[in-house]
Short mmCIF file of N, CA and C in Angstrom, two decimals:
data_model
loop_
_atom_site.label_atom_id
_atom_site.label_comp_id
_atom_site.label_asym_id
_atom_site.label_seq_id
_atom_site.Cartn_x
_atom_site.Cartn_y
_atom_site.Cartn_z
N UNK A 51 -157.45 78.75 215.83
CA UNK A 51 -156.45 79.48 215.02
C UNK A 51 -156.84 80.95 214.92
N UNK A 52 -155.87 81.82 215.14
CA UNK A 52 -156.16 83.25 215.06
C UNK A 52 -155.89 83.73 213.63
N UNK A 53 -156.91 84.28 213.01
CA UNK A 53 -156.75 84.75 211.64
C UNK A 53 -156.09 86.13 211.62
N UNK A 54 -155.40 86.40 210.52
CA UNK A 54 -154.74 87.69 210.38
C UNK A 54 -155.78 88.80 210.25
N UNK A 55 -155.41 89.94 210.74
CA UNK A 55 -156.30 91.09 210.66
C UNK A 55 -155.84 92.13 209.65
N UNK A 56 -154.56 92.08 209.27
CA UNK A 56 -154.06 93.12 208.36
C UNK A 56 -153.12 92.53 207.31
N UNK A 57 -153.42 92.82 206.04
CA UNK A 57 -152.62 92.31 204.93
C UNK A 57 -152.24 93.47 204.01
N UNK A 58 -150.97 93.54 203.64
CA UNK A 58 -150.50 94.57 202.69
C UNK A 58 -150.43 93.93 201.31
N UNK A 59 -151.11 94.55 200.34
CA UNK A 59 -151.08 94.07 198.96
C UNK A 59 -150.26 95.05 198.14
N UNK A 60 -149.15 94.57 197.57
CA UNK A 60 -148.25 95.42 196.81
C UNK A 60 -148.18 94.96 195.36
N UNK A 61 -148.84 95.70 194.48
CA UNK A 61 -148.84 95.40 193.05
C UNK A 61 -149.14 96.70 192.31
N UNK A 62 -148.47 96.93 191.18
CA UNK A 62 -148.69 98.21 190.49
C UNK A 62 -149.87 98.18 189.52
N UNK A 63 -150.54 97.02 189.37
CA UNK A 63 -151.71 96.96 188.49
C UNK A 63 -153.00 97.00 189.30
N UNK A 64 -153.80 98.07 189.19
CA UNK A 64 -155.02 98.19 189.99
C UNK A 64 -155.96 96.99 189.85
N UNK A 65 -156.08 96.46 188.65
CA UNK A 65 -156.98 95.31 188.43
C UNK A 65 -156.50 94.09 189.19
N UNK A 66 -155.20 93.86 189.16
CA UNK A 66 -154.69 92.68 189.86
C UNK A 66 -154.76 92.89 191.37
N UNK A 67 -154.55 94.14 191.82
CA UNK A 67 -154.70 94.43 193.25
C UNK A 67 -156.13 94.11 193.69
N UNK A 68 -157.10 94.47 192.85
CA UNK A 68 -158.51 94.20 193.16
C UNK A 68 -158.77 92.70 193.27
N UNK A 69 -158.17 91.92 192.37
CA UNK A 69 -158.33 90.46 192.40
C UNK A 69 -157.71 89.88 193.66
N UNK A 70 -156.51 90.37 194.02
CA UNK A 70 -155.85 89.90 195.23
C UNK A 70 -156.67 90.25 196.48
N UNK A 71 -157.24 91.45 196.44
CA UNK A 71 -158.08 91.92 197.55
C UNK A 71 -159.24 90.95 197.77
N UNK A 72 -159.86 90.57 196.66
CA UNK A 72 -160.99 89.64 196.71
C UNK A 72 -160.55 88.29 197.31
N UNK A 73 -159.39 87.80 196.87
CA UNK A 73 -158.87 86.53 197.37
C UNK A 73 -158.56 86.61 198.87
N UNK A 74 -157.99 87.76 199.29
CA UNK A 74 -157.66 87.94 200.71
C UNK A 74 -158.94 87.97 201.55
N UNK A 75 -159.95 88.71 201.07
CA UNK A 75 -161.20 88.81 201.83
C UNK A 75 -161.92 87.46 201.91
N UNK A 76 -161.73 86.65 200.88
CA UNK A 76 -162.29 85.30 200.87
C UNK A 76 -161.58 84.42 201.90
N UNK A 77 -160.27 84.59 202.02
CA UNK A 77 -159.47 83.77 202.94
C UNK A 77 -159.56 84.27 204.38
N UNK A 78 -159.67 85.58 204.56
CA UNK A 78 -159.62 86.18 205.90
C UNK A 78 -160.80 87.13 206.09
N UNK A 79 -161.93 86.63 206.56
CA UNK A 79 -163.09 87.52 206.76
C UNK A 79 -162.75 88.64 207.74
N UNK A 80 -163.21 89.85 207.44
CA UNK A 80 -162.99 90.99 208.33
C UNK A 80 -161.57 91.54 208.32
N UNK A 81 -160.81 91.21 207.30
CA UNK A 81 -159.42 91.66 207.21
C UNK A 81 -159.33 93.15 206.88
N UNK A 82 -158.25 93.79 207.37
CA UNK A 82 -157.96 95.17 206.96
C UNK A 82 -156.89 95.07 205.88
N UNK A 83 -157.14 95.74 204.74
CA UNK A 83 -156.19 95.65 203.62
C UNK A 83 -155.53 97.00 203.38
N UNK A 84 -154.22 96.97 203.25
CA UNK A 84 -153.44 98.17 202.93
C UNK A 84 -152.87 97.94 201.54
N UNK A 85 -153.06 98.91 200.63
CA UNK A 85 -152.58 98.74 199.26
C UNK A 85 -151.34 99.59 198.99
N UNK A 86 -150.45 99.06 198.15
CA UNK A 86 -149.24 99.78 197.73
C UNK A 86 -149.02 99.51 196.25
N UNK A 87 -148.59 100.54 195.50
CA UNK A 87 -148.44 100.38 194.04
C UNK A 87 -147.00 100.54 193.56
N UNK A 88 -146.06 100.64 194.50
CA UNK A 88 -144.64 100.73 194.11
C UNK A 88 -143.81 100.18 195.27
N UNK A 89 -142.52 99.97 195.02
CA UNK A 89 -141.65 99.44 196.06
C UNK A 89 -141.55 100.41 197.23
N UNK A 90 -141.41 101.71 196.95
CA UNK A 90 -141.31 102.67 198.05
C UNK A 90 -142.61 102.72 198.84
N UNK A 91 -143.75 102.54 198.16
CA UNK A 91 -145.05 102.54 198.86
C UNK A 91 -145.17 101.34 199.79
N UNK A 92 -144.71 100.17 199.34
CA UNK A 92 -144.80 98.98 200.20
C UNK A 92 -143.81 99.08 201.37
N UNK A 93 -142.65 99.71 201.14
CA UNK A 93 -141.70 99.92 202.24
C UNK A 93 -142.34 100.83 203.29
N UNK A 94 -142.97 101.90 202.81
CA UNK A 94 -143.65 102.83 203.73
C UNK A 94 -144.77 102.15 204.48
N UNK A 95 -145.55 101.33 203.77
CA UNK A 95 -146.67 100.63 204.39
C UNK A 95 -146.17 99.66 205.46
N UNK A 96 -145.07 98.96 205.17
CA UNK A 96 -144.52 97.99 206.14
C UNK A 96 -143.99 98.70 207.38
N UNK A 97 -143.42 99.90 207.18
CA UNK A 97 -142.91 100.67 208.32
C UNK A 97 -144.06 101.23 209.16
N UNK A 98 -145.12 101.66 208.48
CA UNK A 98 -146.28 102.26 209.14
C UNK A 98 -147.16 101.20 209.82
N UNK A 99 -147.27 100.03 209.20
CA UNK A 99 -148.14 98.97 209.73
C UNK A 99 -147.29 97.80 210.21
N UNK A 100 -146.58 98.02 211.31
CA UNK A 100 -145.70 96.97 211.83
C UNK A 100 -146.48 95.76 212.34
N UNK A 101 -147.80 95.94 212.50
CA UNK A 101 -148.65 94.85 212.98
C UNK A 101 -149.23 94.03 211.82
N UNK A 102 -148.75 94.28 210.59
CA UNK A 102 -149.27 93.52 209.43
C UNK A 102 -148.98 92.04 209.62
N UNK A 103 -149.91 91.20 209.16
CA UNK A 103 -149.77 89.75 209.33
C UNK A 103 -149.21 89.08 208.08
N UNK A 104 -149.27 89.80 206.95
CA UNK A 104 -148.84 89.22 205.69
C UNK A 104 -148.62 90.32 204.66
N UNK A 105 -147.63 90.11 203.77
CA UNK A 105 -147.43 91.01 202.63
C UNK A 105 -147.51 90.17 201.37
N UNK A 106 -148.34 90.60 200.43
CA UNK A 106 -148.40 89.99 199.09
C UNK A 106 -147.61 90.92 198.18
N UNK A 107 -146.53 90.42 197.59
CA UNK A 107 -145.58 91.28 196.88
C UNK A 107 -145.37 90.86 195.44
N UNK A 108 -145.66 91.80 194.53
CA UNK A 108 -145.30 91.60 193.12
C UNK A 108 -143.83 92.01 193.00
N UNK A 109 -142.97 91.11 192.53
CA UNK A 109 -141.54 91.46 192.49
C UNK A 109 -141.18 92.36 191.30
N UNK A 110 -142.12 92.53 190.36
CA UNK A 110 -141.83 93.40 189.20
C UNK A 110 -142.59 94.71 189.30
N UNK A 111 -142.33 95.47 190.36
CA UNK A 111 -142.99 96.75 190.55
C UNK A 111 -142.02 97.88 190.31
N UNK A 112 -142.54 99.09 190.05
CA UNK A 112 -141.63 100.24 189.91
C UNK A 112 -140.72 100.36 191.13
N UNK A 113 -139.42 100.50 190.89
CA UNK A 113 -138.45 100.65 191.97
C UNK A 113 -137.81 99.34 192.38
N UNK A 114 -138.36 98.21 191.92
CA UNK A 114 -137.80 96.91 192.30
C UNK A 114 -136.85 96.41 191.22
N UNK A 115 -135.79 95.76 191.65
CA UNK A 115 -134.83 95.15 190.73
C UNK A 115 -134.65 93.71 191.16
N UNK A 116 -135.16 92.79 190.37
CA UNK A 116 -135.07 91.38 190.74
C UNK A 116 -135.76 91.13 192.07
N UNK A 117 -135.04 90.50 192.98
CA UNK A 117 -135.62 90.14 194.28
C UNK A 117 -135.29 91.17 195.36
N UNK A 118 -134.82 92.37 194.97
CA UNK A 118 -134.37 93.36 195.96
C UNK A 118 -135.47 93.73 196.95
N UNK A 119 -136.70 93.89 196.47
CA UNK A 119 -137.80 94.26 197.36
C UNK A 119 -138.08 93.18 198.39
N UNK A 120 -138.07 91.93 197.94
CA UNK A 120 -138.30 90.79 198.84
C UNK A 120 -137.19 90.71 199.89
N UNK A 121 -135.94 90.81 199.43
CA UNK A 121 -134.79 90.72 200.34
C UNK A 121 -134.86 91.84 201.38
N UNK A 122 -135.19 93.05 200.92
CA UNK A 122 -135.28 94.19 201.84
C UNK A 122 -136.38 93.97 202.88
N UNK A 123 -137.57 93.58 202.44
CA UNK A 123 -138.69 93.38 203.38
C UNK A 123 -138.37 92.28 204.39
N UNK A 124 -137.74 91.20 203.93
CA UNK A 124 -137.39 90.12 204.86
C UNK A 124 -136.35 90.59 205.87
N UNK A 125 -135.42 91.45 205.41
CA UNK A 125 -134.38 91.96 206.31
C UNK A 125 -134.92 92.95 207.34
N UNK A 126 -135.81 93.84 206.91
CA UNK A 126 -136.33 94.89 207.79
C UNK A 126 -137.52 94.44 208.63
N UNK A 127 -138.29 93.49 208.12
CA UNK A 127 -139.52 93.04 208.80
C UNK A 127 -139.55 91.51 208.84
N UNK A 128 -138.58 90.90 209.53
CA UNK A 128 -138.45 89.44 209.49
C UNK A 128 -139.66 88.69 210.06
N UNK A 129 -140.46 89.37 210.88
CA UNK A 129 -141.61 88.71 211.48
C UNK A 129 -142.83 88.63 210.58
N UNK A 130 -142.80 89.34 209.45
CA UNK A 130 -143.97 89.38 208.57
C UNK A 130 -143.74 88.47 207.37
N UNK A 131 -144.56 87.41 207.21
CA UNK A 131 -144.38 86.55 206.03
C UNK A 131 -144.69 87.30 204.73
N UNK A 132 -143.95 86.97 203.68
CA UNK A 132 -144.15 87.60 202.37
C UNK A 132 -144.47 86.51 201.35
N UNK A 133 -145.56 86.68 200.64
CA UNK A 133 -145.87 85.79 199.51
C UNK A 133 -145.55 86.57 198.24
N UNK A 134 -144.71 85.99 197.39
CA UNK A 134 -144.41 86.62 196.10
C UNK A 134 -145.52 86.26 195.12
N UNK A 135 -146.03 87.29 194.45
CA UNK A 135 -147.06 87.09 193.43
C UNK A 135 -146.43 87.55 192.12
N UNK A 136 -146.35 86.64 191.14
CA UNK A 136 -145.59 87.00 189.95
C UNK A 136 -146.16 86.40 188.67
N UNK A 137 -145.88 87.08 187.57
CA UNK A 137 -146.26 86.58 186.25
C UNK A 137 -145.33 85.46 185.81
N UNK A 138 -144.16 85.37 186.46
CA UNK A 138 -143.20 84.30 186.14
C UNK A 138 -143.68 82.99 186.74
N UNK A 139 -143.58 81.92 185.94
CA UNK A 139 -143.97 80.62 186.47
C UNK A 139 -142.83 79.61 186.36
N UNK A 140 -141.61 80.10 186.11
CA UNK A 140 -140.47 79.20 186.00
C UNK A 140 -140.09 78.68 187.38
N UNK A 141 -139.88 77.36 187.50
CA UNK A 141 -139.51 76.79 188.79
C UNK A 141 -138.28 77.45 189.43
N UNK A 142 -137.28 77.85 188.61
CA UNK A 142 -136.08 78.45 189.22
C UNK A 142 -136.38 79.81 189.85
N UNK A 143 -137.36 80.55 189.29
CA UNK A 143 -137.76 81.85 189.87
C UNK A 143 -138.45 81.61 191.22
N UNK A 144 -139.33 80.59 191.25
CA UNK A 144 -140.03 80.25 192.49
C UNK A 144 -139.03 79.82 193.56
N UNK A 145 -138.09 78.96 193.17
CA UNK A 145 -137.08 78.45 194.11
C UNK A 145 -136.25 79.60 194.67
N UNK A 146 -135.88 80.50 193.79
CA UNK A 146 -135.06 81.65 194.21
C UNK A 146 -135.82 82.52 195.21
N UNK A 147 -137.11 82.76 194.93
CA UNK A 147 -137.94 83.56 195.85
C UNK A 147 -137.97 82.91 197.22
N UNK A 148 -138.14 81.58 197.25
CA UNK A 148 -138.19 80.86 198.53
C UNK A 148 -136.82 80.91 199.22
N UNK A 149 -135.75 80.78 198.43
CA UNK A 149 -134.40 80.86 198.99
C UNK A 149 -134.14 82.22 199.63
N UNK A 150 -134.75 83.26 199.08
CA UNK A 150 -134.56 84.62 199.60
C UNK A 150 -135.55 84.95 200.72
N UNK A 151 -136.29 83.96 201.19
CA UNK A 151 -137.11 84.18 202.38
C UNK A 151 -138.61 84.31 202.19
N UNK A 152 -139.11 84.13 200.95
CA UNK A 152 -140.57 84.18 200.76
C UNK A 152 -141.22 82.99 201.46
N UNK A 153 -142.45 83.17 201.91
CA UNK A 153 -143.20 82.08 202.55
C UNK A 153 -144.08 81.36 201.54
N UNK A 154 -144.19 81.96 200.35
CA UNK A 154 -145.00 81.34 199.32
C UNK A 154 -144.77 82.01 197.98
N UNK A 155 -145.23 81.37 196.93
CA UNK A 155 -145.09 81.92 195.58
C UNK A 155 -146.38 81.62 194.82
N UNK A 156 -147.08 82.66 194.39
CA UNK A 156 -148.34 82.48 193.67
C UNK A 156 -148.19 83.01 192.24
N UNK A 157 -148.29 82.14 191.23
CA UNK A 157 -148.29 82.64 189.85
C UNK A 157 -149.57 83.46 189.61
N UNK A 158 -149.44 84.56 188.85
CA UNK A 158 -150.60 85.43 188.62
C UNK A 158 -151.72 84.73 187.84
N UNK A 159 -151.40 83.63 187.19
CA UNK A 159 -152.42 82.91 186.42
C UNK A 159 -153.30 82.03 187.32
N UNK A 160 -152.98 81.96 188.62
CA UNK A 160 -153.73 81.08 189.53
C UNK A 160 -155.18 81.55 189.70
N UNK A 161 -156.13 80.58 189.78
CA UNK A 161 -157.51 80.95 190.06
C UNK A 161 -157.65 81.51 191.48
N UNK A 162 -158.71 82.29 191.70
CA UNK A 162 -158.96 82.94 192.97
C UNK A 162 -158.94 81.98 194.16
N UNK A 163 -159.53 80.78 193.98
CA UNK A 163 -159.59 79.81 195.08
C UNK A 163 -158.18 79.37 195.48
N UNK A 164 -157.31 79.21 194.48
CA UNK A 164 -155.94 78.79 194.75
C UNK A 164 -155.20 79.88 195.51
N UNK A 165 -155.40 81.14 195.10
CA UNK A 165 -154.76 82.27 195.79
C UNK A 165 -155.23 82.32 197.24
N UNK A 166 -156.54 82.14 197.46
CA UNK A 166 -157.09 82.13 198.82
C UNK A 166 -156.49 81.01 199.66
N UNK A 167 -156.37 79.85 199.04
CA UNK A 167 -155.80 78.68 199.73
C UNK A 167 -154.36 78.95 200.14
N UNK A 168 -153.59 79.55 199.24
CA UNK A 168 -152.18 79.87 199.52
C UNK A 168 -152.09 80.85 200.69
N UNK A 169 -152.95 81.89 200.68
CA UNK A 169 -152.95 82.90 201.74
C UNK A 169 -153.26 82.24 203.09
N UNK A 170 -154.30 81.41 203.12
CA UNK A 170 -154.69 80.72 204.35
C UNK A 170 -153.55 79.87 204.89
N UNK A 171 -152.91 79.11 204.00
CA UNK A 171 -151.83 78.22 204.40
C UNK A 171 -150.66 78.99 205.00
N UNK A 172 -150.28 80.10 204.36
CA UNK A 172 -149.14 80.89 204.86
C UNK A 172 -149.51 81.55 206.20
N UNK A 173 -150.75 82.02 206.33
CA UNK A 173 -151.17 82.62 207.60
C UNK A 173 -151.18 81.59 208.73
N UNK A 174 -151.29 80.31 208.38
CA UNK A 174 -151.26 79.25 209.38
C UNK A 174 -149.82 78.81 209.68
N UNK A 175 -148.85 79.53 209.10
CA UNK A 175 -147.45 79.25 209.38
C UNK A 175 -146.78 78.26 208.43
N UNK A 176 -147.50 77.88 207.39
CA UNK A 176 -146.94 76.94 206.41
C UNK A 176 -146.30 77.72 205.25
N UNK A 177 -145.58 76.99 204.38
CA UNK A 177 -145.11 77.57 203.11
C UNK A 177 -146.05 77.08 202.03
N UNK A 178 -146.13 77.82 200.92
CA UNK A 178 -147.02 77.39 199.85
C UNK A 178 -146.35 77.59 198.49
N UNK A 179 -146.37 76.52 197.71
CA UNK A 179 -145.85 76.58 196.33
C UNK A 179 -146.83 75.85 195.43
N UNK A 180 -146.96 76.30 194.18
CA UNK A 180 -147.93 75.67 193.29
C UNK A 180 -147.52 74.29 192.78
N UNK A 181 -146.22 73.96 192.87
CA UNK A 181 -145.78 72.67 192.32
C UNK A 181 -144.48 72.25 192.98
N UNK A 182 -144.07 71.05 192.73
CA UNK A 182 -142.81 70.54 193.29
C UNK A 182 -141.64 71.21 192.58
N UNK A 183 -140.75 71.85 193.35
CA UNK A 183 -139.60 72.51 192.71
C UNK A 183 -138.28 72.03 193.29
N UNK A 184 -138.32 70.91 193.97
CA UNK A 184 -137.10 70.44 194.64
C UNK A 184 -135.99 70.06 193.67
N UNK A 185 -136.33 69.86 192.39
CA UNK A 185 -135.31 69.47 191.42
C UNK A 185 -134.41 70.63 191.01
N UNK A 186 -134.81 71.86 191.38
CA UNK A 186 -134.03 73.04 190.98
C UNK A 186 -132.84 73.21 191.93
N UNK A 187 -131.69 73.54 191.38
CA UNK A 187 -130.46 73.68 192.18
C UNK A 187 -130.57 74.84 193.15
N UNK A 188 -129.85 74.75 194.27
CA UNK A 188 -129.79 75.82 195.25
C UNK A 188 -129.02 77.01 194.69
N UNK A 189 -129.21 78.14 195.34
CA UNK A 189 -128.49 79.35 194.94
C UNK A 189 -127.00 79.23 195.26
N UNK A 190 -126.15 79.86 194.43
CA UNK A 190 -124.73 79.90 194.77
C UNK A 190 -124.52 80.67 196.08
N UNK A 191 -123.49 80.31 196.82
CA UNK A 191 -123.18 80.92 198.12
C UNK A 191 -123.08 82.46 198.04
N UNK A 192 -122.45 82.97 196.94
CA UNK A 192 -122.29 84.43 196.80
C UNK A 192 -123.64 85.13 196.78
N UNK A 193 -124.66 84.50 196.14
CA UNK A 193 -125.98 85.11 196.07
C UNK A 193 -126.59 85.25 197.46
N UNK A 194 -126.40 84.24 198.31
CA UNK A 194 -126.90 84.32 199.69
C UNK A 194 -126.21 85.44 200.44
N UNK A 195 -124.87 85.53 200.25
CA UNK A 195 -124.10 86.57 200.94
C UNK A 195 -124.57 87.96 200.52
N UNK A 196 -124.77 88.13 199.21
CA UNK A 196 -125.21 89.43 198.70
C UNK A 196 -126.61 89.74 199.24
N UNK A 197 -127.49 88.74 199.26
CA UNK A 197 -128.86 88.94 199.76
C UNK A 197 -128.85 89.37 201.22
N UNK A 198 -127.99 88.74 202.04
CA UNK A 198 -127.97 89.13 203.46
C UNK A 198 -127.35 90.52 203.63
N UNK A 199 -126.40 90.88 202.76
CA UNK A 199 -125.82 92.23 202.80
C UNK A 199 -126.90 93.25 202.43
N UNK A 200 -127.67 92.94 201.40
CA UNK A 200 -128.76 93.82 200.96
C UNK A 200 -129.80 93.98 202.07
N UNK A 201 -130.10 92.89 202.75
CA UNK A 201 -131.09 92.91 203.84
C UNK A 201 -130.62 93.74 205.03
N UNK A 202 -129.29 93.95 205.14
CA UNK A 202 -128.76 94.70 206.28
C UNK A 202 -128.85 96.22 206.08
N UNK A 203 -129.20 96.66 204.87
CA UNK A 203 -129.32 98.11 204.62
C UNK A 203 -130.50 98.69 205.40
N UNK A 204 -130.35 99.93 205.84
CA UNK A 204 -131.47 100.61 206.51
C UNK A 204 -132.48 101.01 205.43
N UNK A 205 -133.73 101.33 205.81
CA UNK A 205 -134.70 101.76 204.80
C UNK A 205 -134.20 102.94 203.95
N UNK A 206 -133.54 103.92 204.59
CA UNK A 206 -133.05 105.09 203.84
C UNK A 206 -131.92 104.69 202.89
N UNK A 207 -131.02 103.81 203.35
CA UNK A 207 -129.93 103.34 202.47
C UNK A 207 -130.51 102.59 201.28
N UNK A 208 -131.57 101.81 201.54
CA UNK A 208 -132.19 101.06 200.44
C UNK A 208 -132.81 102.01 199.42
N UNK A 209 -133.45 103.09 199.90
CA UNK A 209 -134.03 104.09 198.97
C UNK A 209 -132.92 104.72 198.13
N UNK A 210 -131.81 105.07 198.78
CA UNK A 210 -130.68 105.68 198.06
C UNK A 210 -130.16 104.71 197.01
N UNK A 211 -129.98 103.44 197.39
CA UNK A 211 -129.48 102.43 196.45
C UNK A 211 -130.43 102.28 195.26
N UNK A 212 -131.73 102.25 195.53
CA UNK A 212 -132.73 102.12 194.46
C UNK A 212 -132.62 103.30 193.50
N UNK A 213 -132.46 104.51 194.04
CA UNK A 213 -132.35 105.71 193.18
C UNK A 213 -131.05 105.69 192.38
N UNK A 214 -129.97 105.20 193.01
CA UNK A 214 -128.69 105.07 192.29
C UNK A 214 -128.83 104.13 191.10
N UNK A 215 -129.55 103.00 191.31
CA UNK A 215 -129.70 102.03 190.23
C UNK A 215 -130.59 102.59 189.12
N UNK A 216 -131.38 103.62 189.45
CA UNK A 216 -132.20 104.26 188.42
C UNK A 216 -131.42 105.35 187.69
N UNK A 217 -130.14 105.53 188.08
CA UNK A 217 -129.28 106.48 187.37
C UNK A 217 -129.29 107.90 187.91
N UNK A 218 -129.90 108.12 189.09
CA UNK A 218 -129.92 109.47 189.65
C UNK A 218 -128.56 109.83 190.24
N UNK A 219 -128.22 111.12 190.16
CA UNK A 219 -126.97 111.61 190.73
C UNK A 219 -127.18 111.89 192.21
N UNK A 220 -126.06 111.98 192.97
CA UNK A 220 -126.16 112.25 194.41
C UNK A 220 -126.99 113.49 194.71
N UNK A 221 -126.77 114.58 193.93
CA UNK A 221 -127.51 115.81 194.23
C UNK A 221 -129.00 115.67 193.93
N UNK A 222 -129.35 114.85 192.90
CA UNK A 222 -130.77 114.61 192.59
C UNK A 222 -131.43 113.80 193.72
N UNK A 223 -130.68 112.81 194.22
CA UNK A 223 -131.20 111.98 195.32
C UNK A 223 -131.38 112.85 196.57
N UNK A 224 -130.39 113.71 196.84
CA UNK A 224 -130.46 114.60 198.00
C UNK A 224 -131.71 115.47 197.91
N UNK A 225 -131.98 116.00 196.72
CA UNK A 225 -133.16 116.84 196.50
C UNK A 225 -134.45 116.04 196.72
N UNK A 226 -134.51 114.84 196.14
CA UNK A 226 -135.70 113.96 196.27
C UNK A 226 -136.00 113.61 197.72
N UNK A 227 -134.94 113.35 198.50
CA UNK A 227 -135.12 112.91 199.89
C UNK A 227 -135.04 114.06 200.89
N UNK A 228 -134.88 115.28 200.38
CA UNK A 228 -134.81 116.49 201.23
C UNK A 228 -133.69 116.41 202.28
N UNK A 229 -132.52 115.97 201.84
CA UNK A 229 -131.35 115.94 202.72
C UNK A 229 -130.17 116.57 201.98
N UNK A 230 -129.04 116.75 202.68
CA UNK A 230 -127.88 117.35 202.02
C UNK A 230 -127.16 116.31 201.15
N UNK A 231 -126.37 116.83 200.22
CA UNK A 231 -125.59 115.93 199.35
C UNK A 231 -124.56 115.16 200.17
N UNK A 232 -124.04 115.79 201.22
CA UNK A 232 -123.07 115.14 202.10
C UNK A 232 -123.70 113.91 202.78
N UNK A 233 -124.97 114.03 203.15
CA UNK A 233 -125.69 112.91 203.77
C UNK A 233 -125.78 111.75 202.78
N UNK A 234 -126.09 112.07 201.52
CA UNK A 234 -126.20 111.03 200.49
C UNK A 234 -124.84 110.35 200.28
N UNK A 235 -123.77 111.16 200.25
CA UNK A 235 -122.42 110.59 200.08
C UNK A 235 -122.10 109.63 201.22
N UNK A 236 -122.49 109.99 202.44
CA UNK A 236 -122.26 109.12 203.60
C UNK A 236 -123.05 107.82 203.45
N UNK A 237 -124.30 107.94 202.96
CA UNK A 237 -125.13 106.74 202.72
C UNK A 237 -124.47 105.84 201.68
N UNK A 238 -124.00 106.45 200.59
CA UNK A 238 -123.38 105.68 199.49
C UNK A 238 -122.15 104.93 200.02
N UNK A 239 -121.32 105.61 200.82
CA UNK A 239 -120.13 104.97 201.41
C UNK A 239 -120.55 103.76 202.25
N UNK A 240 -121.58 103.96 203.09
CA UNK A 240 -122.06 102.87 203.95
C UNK A 240 -122.63 101.71 203.13
N UNK A 241 -123.36 102.05 202.06
CA UNK A 241 -123.95 101.02 201.19
C UNK A 241 -122.85 100.19 200.54
N UNK A 242 -121.84 100.86 199.96
CA UNK A 242 -120.75 100.16 199.29
C UNK A 242 -120.01 99.25 200.27
N UNK A 243 -119.82 99.76 201.50
CA UNK A 243 -119.12 98.96 202.51
C UNK A 243 -119.95 97.71 202.86
N UNK A 244 -121.26 97.90 203.10
CA UNK A 244 -122.11 96.78 203.47
C UNK A 244 -122.20 95.74 202.34
N UNK A 245 -122.24 96.21 201.10
CA UNK A 245 -122.37 95.29 199.97
C UNK A 245 -121.01 94.71 199.54
N UNK A 246 -119.93 95.28 200.11
CA UNK A 246 -118.60 94.77 199.78
C UNK A 246 -118.19 95.06 198.35
N UNK A 247 -118.62 96.24 197.83
CA UNK A 247 -118.25 96.63 196.47
C UNK A 247 -117.57 97.99 196.50
N UNK A 248 -116.89 98.32 195.39
CA UNK A 248 -116.14 99.59 195.35
C UNK A 248 -116.86 100.70 194.61
N UNK A 249 -117.78 100.32 193.70
CA UNK A 249 -118.50 101.36 192.95
C UNK A 249 -119.87 100.86 192.55
#
């Protein structure tokens, strides 16, 4: 079995990133670790390190809204498995993460050995969940459609959408991304069309 050589750890808490790092090094000797502390940082890391073997993703990071980060990463980097690491331990949250394309779900309360075991299993091509969640209902069809529409956005469109959800105006987004306001308007039009919404 060929072990992974590169893992991206995305979490905004330095202490938890350190714990995840320890678990990854335990599971994958000689691994290269790339750290990210926000959604835009993990997007940049995934674009820069296309050879990454795994992404560990906290879904409650700055810039993330619900499962948007997971959906985006699965859409843009379908070849890289993503394990969601979360403080939520509700079965429906775990089920939803798996429905949106996660390869595993690790509650943050898990001991280090369990986290290592989950990482090893996913790197071997398996899925990993802490408990049986088959009793939870599947997602409604509209949620799947919206998720695939979200996954079809380009990285720049996703950044624009994230900034819009944070309440920034077109001209503020244009300034932040160093582009013209007309470019942002074109992105917004494309985003609305892809998501099938009017505003």
